XYZ file of C-alpha atoms in Angstrom:
631
model
C -40.872 -1.225 0.504
C -38.885 -2.965 -2.387
C -35.584 -1.456 -1.228
C -36.393 -2.146 2.472
C -36.783 -6.253 1.510
C -33.489 -5.924 -0.772
C -31.806 -4.661 2.236
C -33.270 -7.551 4.464
C -32.244 -10.369 1.884
C -28.806 -9.110 1.365
C -28.210 -8.405 5.270
C -25.961 -11.229 7.193
C -28.771 -13.295 9.041
C -30.650 -14.083 5.631
C -27.220 -14.560 3.922
C -26.232 -17.294 6.157
C -29.705 -18.870 6.063
C -28.987 -19.142 2.369
C -25.638 -20.656 3.009
C -26.920 -23.351 5.023
C -29.954 -24.165 2.288
C -27.202 -24.472 -0.223
C -25.077 -26.631 2.036
C -28.107 -29.072 2.192
C -27.958 -29.219 -1.178
C -24.585 -30.064 -1.666
C -24.764 -33.821 -0.596
C -27.255 -34.923 -3.477
C -25.605 -33.191 -6.107
C -22.286 -34.613 -5.386
C -24.035 -38.274 -5.145
C -25.314 -37.527 -8.632
C -22.479 -35.991 -10.297
C -20.110 -39.001 -9.267
C -22.910 -42.005 -10.088
C -24.064 -42.519 -6.637
C -27.709 -42.599 -5.913
C -28.913 -39.079 -5.321
C -30.048 -38.394 -1.794
C -33.136 -36.929 -1.450
C -33.901 -34.191 1.393
C -36.975 -35.837 2.873
C -38.153 -33.158 5.536
C -38.588 -30.312 2.418
C -41.325 -30.338 -0.447
C -38.990 -28.416 -2.488
C -35.040 -27.990 -3.583
C -33.419 -26.568 -0.915
C -31.067 -24.503 -3.573
C -34.322 -22.510 -4.419
C -34.165 -20.935 -0.746
C -30.572 -19.991 -1.868
C -31.928 -18.391 -4.874
C -34.542 -16.287 -3.500
C -32.435 -14.718 -0.842
C -29.432 -14.282 -2.614
C -30.892 -13.598 -6.064
C -33.224 -11.211 -5.516
C -30.894 -8.402 -4.220
C -28.662 -9.174 -7.119
C -31.057 -8.798 -9.769
C -32.278 -5.738 -8.014
C -28.850 -4.539 -7.954
C -28.623 -5.200 -11.858
C -31.904 -3.422 -12.796
C -30.930 -0.467 -10.650
C -27.711 -0.422 -12.449
C -29.143 -0.827 -15.773
C -31.781 2.157 -15.321
C -29.358 4.833 -13.272
C -25.737 4.118 -14.713
C -24.441 6.045 -17.330
C -23.181 4.602 -20.631
C -21.287 1.267 -20.662
C -21.336 1.376 -16.706
C -24.876 0.064 -17.109
C -23.289 -3.313 -17.663
C -22.062 -4.840 -14.462
C -20.918 -7.731 -12.921
C -24.395 -8.265 -11.030
C -25.975 -8.472 -14.638
C -23.591 -11.127 -15.789
C -24.527 -13.648 -12.591
C -28.711 -12.865 -12.779
C -28.012 -14.025 -16.755
C -26.141 -17.379 -15.459
C -28.725 -17.651 -12.490
C -31.643 -17.836 -15.187
C -29.806 -19.881 -17.624
C -28.856 -22.258 -15.074
C -32.492 -22.470 -13.723
C -33.591 -22.791 -16.945
C -31.658 -26.103 -17.648
C -32.968 -27.284 -13.958
C -29.489 -26.968 -12.285
C -30.605 -24.938 -9.042
C -27.455 -25.981 -7.318
C -25.273 -24.318 -9.719
C -27.998 -20.894 -9.900
C -27.764 -20.691 -5.968
C -23.811 -21.123 -5.603
C -23.178 -18.402 -8.017
C -25.573 -15.909 -6.274
C -24.347 -17.060 -2.917
C -20.743 -16.173 -3.915
C -21.603 -12.642 -4.844
C -23.664 -12.249 -1.418
C -20.803 -13.153 0.505
C -18.684 -10.610 -1.600
C -21.276 -7.913 -1.398
C -21.066 -8.281 2.681
C -17.164 -8.600 2.568
C -16.877 -5.387 0.800
C -19.388 -3.515 2.711
C -17.498 -4.275 5.828
C -14.578 -3.065 4.592
C -15.846 0.238 2.810
C -18.549 1.461 5.499
C -17.219 4.835 6.946
C -18.807 6.455 10.056
C -20.329 9.821 9.851
C -20.353 11.026 13.408
C -17.490 13.454 12.980
C -19.502 16.060 10.955
C -22.301 16.180 13.929
C -19.525 16.498 16.853
C -18.235 19.341 14.694
C -22.020 20.810 14.215
C -22.328 20.265 18.120
C -19.092 22.613 18.819
C -21.458 25.878 17.565
C -22.424 27.668 20.200
C -26.294 27.324 21.091
C -26.590 30.839 22.613
C -24.576 34.021 23.083
C -25.022 37.197 25.704
C -26.122 40.261 24.247
C -25.580 43.699 25.554
C -28.585 46.009 24.857
C -29.490 49.104 26.728
C -26.925 48.240 29.677
C -28.375 44.833 30.044
C -27.360 41.545 29.235
C -29.663 39.077 27.705
C -28.781 35.210 26.572
C -30.206 34.795 23.240
C -29.854 32.012 20.462
C -27.071 31.985 18.640
C -28.987 32.143 15.395
C -30.681 35.435 16.568
C -26.930 37.340 16.924
C -27.068 40.215 14.118
C -24.198 41.744 12.569
C -22.922 44.848 15.091
C -24.504 43.338 18.048
C -22.226 43.901 21.316
C -21.662 40.477 23.126
C -19.879 39.849 26.173
C -17.739 36.701 26.940
C -16.819 35.582 30.201
C -13.903 33.244 30.770
C -13.894 29.772 29.843
C -17.009 30.709 27.266
C -17.143 29.625 23.702
C -17.379 32.563 21.115
C -20.660 32.750 19.459
C -19.996 34.564 16.318
C -16.453 36.121 14.473
C -15.937 39.750 16.099
C -13.589 42.464 17.143
C -13.056 43.009 20.384
C -14.069 46.510 21.792
C -13.536 46.282 25.492
C -11.154 43.855 27.489
C -7.819 41.940 27.043
C -7.838 38.026 27.243
C -6.091 34.889 25.743
C -8.045 32.771 23.356
C -7.645 29.138 22.486
C -8.246 29.151 18.918
C -6.917 25.645 18.230
C -10.346 24.723 16.621
C -9.346 26.839 13.913
C -5.702 27.284 13.475
C -4.295 24.476 15.392
C -1.888 26.404 17.380
C -0.827 24.562 20.393
C -0.531 27.932 22.189
C -3.596 30.510 23.393
C -3.180 33.530 21.453
C -3.184 36.988 23.652
C -5.783 39.380 22.480
C -6.738 42.769 23.035
C -9.040 45.694 21.912
C -9.264 45.922 17.895
C -8.536 41.902 17.077
C -10.448 39.292 15.796
C -11.891 36.293 17.616
C -13.515 33.500 15.793
C -16.914 31.766 16.457
C -16.295 28.212 18.140
C -12.759 29.772 19.876
C -12.586 29.450 23.848
C -12.117 32.595 26.014
C -9.696 31.691 28.225
C -9.077 34.382 30.587
C -10.444 38.033 30.974
C -13.917 39.067 30.196
C -14.292 40.740 26.579
C -16.795 42.699 24.855
C -17.135 42.012 21.180
C -19.093 43.550 18.330
C -20.211 40.809 15.745
C -18.880 40.826 12.315
C -19.595 37.731 11.024
C -22.589 35.609 11.937
C -24.548 32.488 11.401
C -23.816 30.882 8.004
C -20.969 33.413 7.476
C -18.946 32.675 10.423
C -15.626 30.795 10.431
C -17.192 27.855 12.301
C -20.019 27.513 9.953
C -17.515 27.758 7.263
C -15.408 24.799 8.748
C -18.628 22.949 8.930
C -19.451 23.544 5.269
C -15.933 22.510 4.082
C -16.016 19.318 5.669
C -19.552 18.683 4.219
C -18.266 19.747 0.582
C -15.140 17.412 0.970
C -17.342 14.377 1.927
C -19.752 14.798 -1.045
C -17.030 15.066 -3.214
C -15.466 11.349 -2.065
C -16.511 8.875 -4.796
C -17.194 5.169 -3.553
C -14.528 2.640 -4.535
C -15.745 1.114 -8.107
C -15.560 -2.845 -7.708
C -13.038 -4.276 -9.460
C -15.204 -6.701 -11.147
C -17.480 -4.246 -12.448
C -14.509 -2.149 -14.237
C -14.145 -5.418 -16.425
C -17.616 -6.266 -16.676
C -18.330 -4.049 -19.379
C -16.301 -6.497 -21.759
C -16.916 -9.457 -19.602
C -20.512 -9.875 -20.656
C -20.409 -9.431 -23.907
C -17.606 -11.921 -24.017
C -19.274 -14.483 -22.335
C -22.499 -14.086 -24.035
C -20.647 -14.571 -27.366
C -18.731 -17.467 -25.927
C -21.705 -19.218 -24.517
C -23.925 -18.478 -27.920
C -21.130 -20.077 -30.020
C -20.818 -22.905 -27.999
C -24.477 -23.986 -28.608
C -24.111 -23.056 -32.212
C -21.041 -25.256 -32.775
C -22.193 -28.160 -30.082
C -25.922 -27.947 -30.367
C -25.645 -28.664 -26.472
C -27.611 -25.954 -24.451
C -25.954 -27.186 -21.067
C -22.873 -26.611 -22.453
C -23.558 -22.838 -22.981
C -24.867 -22.912 -19.848
C -21.930 -24.179 -18.278
C -19.679 -21.518 -19.865
C -21.960 -18.592 -18.414
C -21.277 -20.368 -14.990
C -17.741 -20.441 -15.039
C -17.597 -17.032 -16.829
C -19.144 -15.584 -13.275
C -16.753 -13.211 -11.869
C -16.870 -14.558 -8.135
C -13.338 -14.888 -7.587
C -12.939 -11.539 -9.053
C -15.560 -10.063 -6.644
C -13.835 -11.642 -3.791
C -10.274 -10.931 -4.624
C -10.585 -6.613 -3.619
C -12.331 -7.164 -0.035
C -10.909 -10.414 1.215
C -7.060 -8.814 0.439
C -8.581 -5.796 2.413
C -9.958 -7.275 5.127
C -6.294 -9.325 5.613
C -4.710 -6.086 5.524
C -7.219 -4.191 8.133
C -6.531 -6.895 10.141
C -2.767 -6.841 9.892
C -3.150 -3.226 10.504
C -5.397 -3.394 13.445
C -2.748 -5.643 15.084
C -0.121 -2.688 14.717
C -2.140 0.025 16.227
C -3.309 1.409 12.801
C -7.322 1.552 12.404
C -8.181 1.556 8.464
C -11.938 2.152 7.796
C -11.922 2.050 3.764
C -10.538 -0.434 1.283
C -10.242 2.684 -1.222
C -7.711 4.292 1.559
C -5.526 1.309 1.330
C -5.577 1.207 -2.610
C -4.939 4.663 -2.799
C -1.757 5.036 -0.225
C 0.280 2.403 -2.657
C -0.377 5.591 -5.285
C 0.786 8.338 -2.912
C 3.892 10.332 -3.616
C 3.269 13.289 -0.968
C 2.472 13.309 2.551
C 1.507 16.741 4.171
C 1.558 16.844 7.750
C 0.008 18.771 10.245
C 2.282 20.239 12.809
C 1.052 20.248 16.708
C -0.214 17.339 17.562
C 1.250 15.373 15.021
C 4.868 15.911 14.133
C 4.758 17.349 17.799
C 3.245 16.314 21.113
C 0.833 19.294 21.144
C 1.920 20.215 24.722
C 3.685 22.827 26.263
C 7.242 21.929 28.159
C 10.247 24.246 29.445
C 12.982 24.128 26.950
C 15.615 26.992 27.903
C 16.022 28.777 30.999
C 18.646 31.748 31.110
C 19.606 33.946 34.357
C 20.564 37.344 33.575
C 21.847 37.470 37.081
C 25.092 35.621 38.449
C 23.406 35.486 41.967
C 20.541 33.316 40.654
C 20.800 29.956 39.387
C 18.483 28.338 36.865
C 16.911 26.351 39.564
C 16.466 29.419 41.526
C 14.913 31.094 38.378
C 12.648 28.057 37.807
C 11.327 28.303 41.740
C 10.811 32.036 41.845
C 8.791 31.922 38.537
C 6.726 29.036 39.313
C 6.137 30.528 42.948
C 4.968 33.620 41.423
C 2.815 31.814 38.681
C 1.099 29.441 40.749
C -2.022 31.205 40.828
C -1.966 32.037 37.272
C -4.383 30.826 34.913
C -2.482 31.530 32.001
C -1.225 28.068 29.821
C 2.206 29.380 30.238
C 2.443 29.787 33.595
C 0.562 26.540 34.242
C 3.374 24.726 32.237
C 6.109 26.194 34.283
C 4.721 25.299 37.464
C 3.710 21.869 36.156
C 7.024 21.642 35.419
C 8.781 22.761 38.366
C 6.862 20.376 40.365
C 8.331 17.528 37.945
C 11.807 18.424 38.766
C 10.549 18.632 42.254
C 11.876 22.046 42.706
C 10.776 23.820 46.212
C 7.930 26.338 45.561
C 7.018 29.424 47.796
C 3.838 30.867 48.651
C 3.209 33.901 46.607
C 1.279 37.391 48.256
C -0.194 40.139 46.776
C -1.165 38.253 43.495
C -2.402 40.463 40.553
C -2.864 39.214 37.035
C -3.243 41.620 33.777
C -5.022 39.403 31.346
C -3.064 38.338 28.323
C 0.217 40.254 29.373
C 1.632 39.136 32.747
C 1.249 38.661 36.556
C 2.758 40.767 39.701
C 3.544 38.778 42.527
C 5.703 38.844 46.297
C 7.819 35.829 46.367
C 10.082 35.756 49.287
C 9.782 39.348 49.738
C 10.763 39.882 46.206
C 8.707 42.159 43.991
C 8.471 40.051 40.822
C 7.027 40.763 37.070
C 6.329 37.494 34.895
C 5.101 38.079 31.469
C 5.773 39.282 27.955
C 8.274 41.907 27.072
C 5.715 44.553 26.245
C 4.344 44.296 29.794
C 7.734 44.376 31.491
C 8.298 47.726 29.400
C 4.880 48.918 30.596
C 6.283 48.801 33.881
C 9.923 50.502 33.157
C 11.917 47.199 33.325
C 15.160 47.555 31.520
C 16.402 45.161 29.056
C 19.618 45.085 28.170
C 21.319 43.344 24.713
C 21.625 39.853 26.362
C 17.833 39.904 26.924
C 17.236 40.946 23.309
C 19.451 38.735 21.700
C 17.987 35.560 23.897
C 14.206 36.597 22.853
C 15.277 37.111 19.069
C 16.717 33.759 19.300
C 13.628 31.851 20.927
C 11.442 33.720 18.353
C 13.474 32.046 15.552
C 12.942 28.867 17.287
C 9.378 29.462 17.424
C 9.193 29.204 21.291
C 6.997 31.481 23.528
C 8.912 33.170 26.398
C 8.182 34.301 29.822
C 10.412 37.235 30.948
C 11.021 37.753 34.659
C 12.021 40.676 36.161
C 12.634 42.207 39.986
C 12.005 45.748 40.715
C 13.158 47.577 37.323
C 15.906 44.934 36.563
C 14.959 41.606 34.065
C 16.630 38.940 36.050
C 16.007 35.712 33.647
C 13.841 34.079 30.682
C 11.775 30.863 30.559
C 11.364 29.483 27.176
C 8.586 26.961 26.231
C 8.183 24.823 23.224
C 6.150 22.292 22.005
C 7.697 19.026 22.235
C 9.124 16.754 18.757
C 8.003 13.188 18.549
C 11.135 11.543 19.037
C 10.081 8.817 15.953
C 9.364 12.230 13.527
C 12.761 12.516 11.969
C 13.247 8.887 11.010
C 9.922 8.769 9.437
C 10.552 11.556 7.035
C 13.929 9.871 6.259
C 12.547 6.750 5.411
C 9.624 8.349 3.838
C 12.272 10.143 1.805
C 13.988 6.730 1.139
C 10.677 5.656 -0.473
C 10.630 8.636 -2.978
C 7.642 10.068 -1.171
C 7.599 14.266 -0.742
C 6.930 15.695 2.735
C 4.990 18.928 3.256
C 4.286 20.925 6.425
C 0.791 22.489 6.429
C 0.186 24.133 9.652
C -1.524 27.275 11.391
C 1.510 27.990 13.416
C 3.566 30.988 13.101
C 6.284 30.883 10.077
C 9.404 30.876 12.144
C 7.830 28.187 14.782
C 6.948 25.887 11.260
C 10.309 26.638 10.101
C 12.075 25.607 13.322
C 10.306 22.205 13.582
C 10.384 21.656 9.866
C 14.065 22.064 9.965
C 14.392 19.546 12.865
C 12.757 16.584 11.380
C 14.020 17.407 7.811
C 10.995 18.868 5.969
C 12.134 21.341 3.687
C 8.773 22.540 2.074
C 6.894 24.624 4.632
C 3.783 26.285 4.721
C 2.679 28.107 7.796
C -0.059 30.259 9.363
C -2.949 28.865 7.417
C -6.492 28.587 8.326
C -8.525 25.810 7.504
C -9.757 26.674 4.082
C -5.875 27.545 3.168
C -4.786 23.985 4.328
C -7.548 22.540 1.929
C -6.270 25.170 -0.879
C -2.657 23.761 -0.122
C -4.033 20.209 -0.260
C -5.724 20.844 -3.779
C -2.801 22.761 -5.192
C -0.679 19.821 -4.932
C -3.448 17.687 -6.535
C -3.774 20.118 -9.290
C -0.106 19.505 -9.931
C -0.978 15.779 -10.441
C 0.431 14.326 -6.706
C -1.451 12.093 -5.067
C -1.694 13.683 -1.552
C -1.931 11.776 2.238
C -2.672 14.392 4.841
C -1.954 13.278 8.520
C -3.464 15.711 11.306
C -5.096 15.542 14.717
C -7.162 18.845 15.294
C -10.730 19.717 14.183
C -9.200 22.538 12.302
C -7.851 19.837 10.207
C -11.052 17.955 9.218
C -11.615 19.737 6.028
C -7.976 19.178 4.798
C -8.309 15.245 5.545
C -11.492 14.668 3.711
C -10.079 16.600 0.699
C -6.842 14.827 0.489
C -6.533 11.639 -1.345
C -5.929 9.951 1.658
C -6.551 10.780 5.425
C -4.351 9.893 8.147
C -5.135 10.899 11.935
C -3.805 10.626 15.316
C -5.626 8.179 17.161
C -4.668 8.287 20.534
C -4.524 11.930 21.441
C -6.443 13.585 18.068
C -9.636 15.207 18.380
C -13.073 12.990 17.760
C -13.808 15.008 14.573
C -10.482 14.414 12.939
C -10.614 10.626 13.316
C -13.872 10.438 11.913
C -12.656 12.861 8.941
C -9.980 10.458 8.070
C -9.883 7.258 6.440
C -6.729 5.668 8.865
C -5.954 6.851 12.311
C -2.900 6.004 14.117
C -4.206 4.916 17.460
C -0.682 4.778 19.277
C 0.406 8.014 17.683
C 3.428 6.380 16.296
C 4.593 8.101 13.492
C 6.516 5.225 12.494
C 3.711 3.648 11.405
C 3.315 5.789 8.193
C 6.155 4.256 6.258
C 4.454 0.407 7.400
C 1.378 2.022 6.221
C 2.103 2.781 2.778
C 4.166 -0.572 2.316
C 1.013 -2.564 3.649
C -1.059 -0.705 0.963
C 1.488 -1.660 -1.832
C 1.384 -5.435 -0.756
C -2.188 -5.084 -0.565
C -2.957 -4.020 -4.321
C -0.306 -6.657 -5.337
C -2.096 -9.151 -3.683
C -5.459 -7.959 -5.363
C -3.685 -8.094 -8.639
C -2.148 -11.427 -8.237
C -5.304 -12.719 -7.018
C -7.593 -11.607 -10.245
C -4.372 -13.279 -12.162
C -5.622 -16.369 -10.501
C -9.065 -16.070 -11.182
C -8.904 -15.020 -14.443
C -6.311 -18.260 -15.576
C -9.103 -20.415 -13.723
C -11.874 -18.964 -15.354
C -10.024 -19.400 -18.925
C -9.196 -22.913 -17.765
C -12.760 -24.072 -16.989
C -14.008 -22.376 -20.160
C -11.783 -24.930 -22.183
C -12.954 -27.693 -20.183
C -16.730 -26.511 -20.330
C -16.162 -26.393 -24.504
C -14.785 -30.036 -24.293
C -17.781 -30.876 -22.291
C -15.737 -31.955 -19.461
C -17.690 -29.915 -16.750
C -21.477 -29.576 -16.249
C -22.800 -26.569 -14.899
C -22.626 -28.135 -10.976
C -19.021 -29.013 -11.366
C -18.355 -25.835 -13.128
C -19.910 -24.206 -10.202
C -17.649 -26.003 -7.727
C -14.679 -25.433 -9.796
C -14.940 -21.670 -9.827
C -15.889 -21.916 -6.392
C -12.464 -23.638 -6.000
C -11.059 -20.433 -7.505
C -12.778 -18.380 -5.053
C -11.434 -20.044 -2.182
C -7.696 -19.830 -3.571
C -8.365 -16.114 -3.670
C -9.152 -15.963 -0.011
C -6.093 -18.315 0.968
C -3.747 -15.667 -0.792
C -5.564 -12.978 1.145
C -5.137 -14.756 4.127
C -1.276 -15.045 3.840
C -1.196 -10.968 3.847
C -2.540 -11.311 7.053
C 0.855 -12.456 8.483
C 3.562 -11.057 6.444
C 6.299 -8.843 8.037
C 6.455 -5.554 7.041
C 8.311 -3.804 9.604
């Protein structure tokens, strides 16, 4: 009940009400302070500042008491405690405006900070929703749909094309291609056959397969992925407010000066004035206002920042780890090379024949070739006698030519001869991390088409600029080692860790952190979510990336423009510098106000107005951050 009341009073609507009543109290106090005749608010039977004190003071008092009870050690002393002391001191001498003003400024600071640090947790719910609800179990020669939680180790399950694998298992019958990007981030589906593993949450793209369940329930790969995200989420500590970091010495110092002021002057008003001007209101506003300005600046440039803590920590980052697929690359297949081994067949003819043969194929490589041919407006012919062997290749007749398109193994099984030119081309493409489709007519290999993920054009320049900023870059990917090495070389990343599962990416991040590096992780896939949560700062590709990766990250690049990474780092550095400058200014104003208070120049009311002016200066300094140029 008390918590609900506290949340209600601390909310934006009631804080606005508190501000209105404080405004009603300003005019008579101005008149009184500067020698005029006090103006009474005739329609109110009480001082309007009481409303502000109740609305903004109760949540502050609740916070101060809660921290005294629950916080360990010196952290029991907080900025909230100091302001509560000042509030009660001002009330005791009848200066309700001063009491209302200090608690109202704190309420505004709390709202601003909450607005910059609230983070959506929808990603975990979406990740959990990926877990298949049912599986098709084979028992006594019959198929039965059962809830996934009822599947036991050793059960035989049948998975049709397009269905999600309900548990980890080993294929005992059938061949297929499996999209396991959720686990590894690989852009290409992986061909699977008897004896090979499939993972929970991955998608069967082609043939029907039967599997024997090996890891079920909480032991499955997807459930481990969910658990890792939860654990990493729990490790994230909320940003400690800067005002609270200094409160451990600010409160004793303020009380000591106020007591000494009373002892030497004998004036209780002077002691109360010291407490009022000592209130760290500008200090409280320094961080959230600068962060809000920086977030607004970043939003204009297509960078969505969810956490003020991310800005603070990004300036300390010295190592940036990248995923490959969908991050350094577009995550889509495109034809990169075409080689004809028959002088009578041009590359265009080879593309036309292959696309015509693959037109009825469901394999992603075949679809990519067809899409490429259509984009190049290459003429295509109708194929006949089409047959597909899942995970291997296809047979089709095109323009009275009997064609085989597929892997080296597929062509070898059909007794197609491959000379040194073919082997040399295949080895080169493997080294470059490219997938290949061999094309044969009869028993002769007539050509090869290579496909590759497409590198983002700004990636190389981005890595170079980070290097100029003395920032280390690392590639963490689930792709094959040769593929990873090839793309890393293209962009200038020298440190590569490939063939990583989600938990191994997390281990890679933790190893870097154990070496005392501040690590930023940049990724786009579901499989990147645990690593994003584990890193000190996390950035997701917002346009093409998965919703789960975006929700797991603290920063999202809405335009998927990697050139924004150096911009983000410069912005975070400037934000931290602005916060430090604001704190320095607020401390100088407080010091000057204390001196004037001891000289009895300031009263609690004018003291409150002076440190209110300090708060305004802090807001103005933060506002300048909004329009600064960082490109």
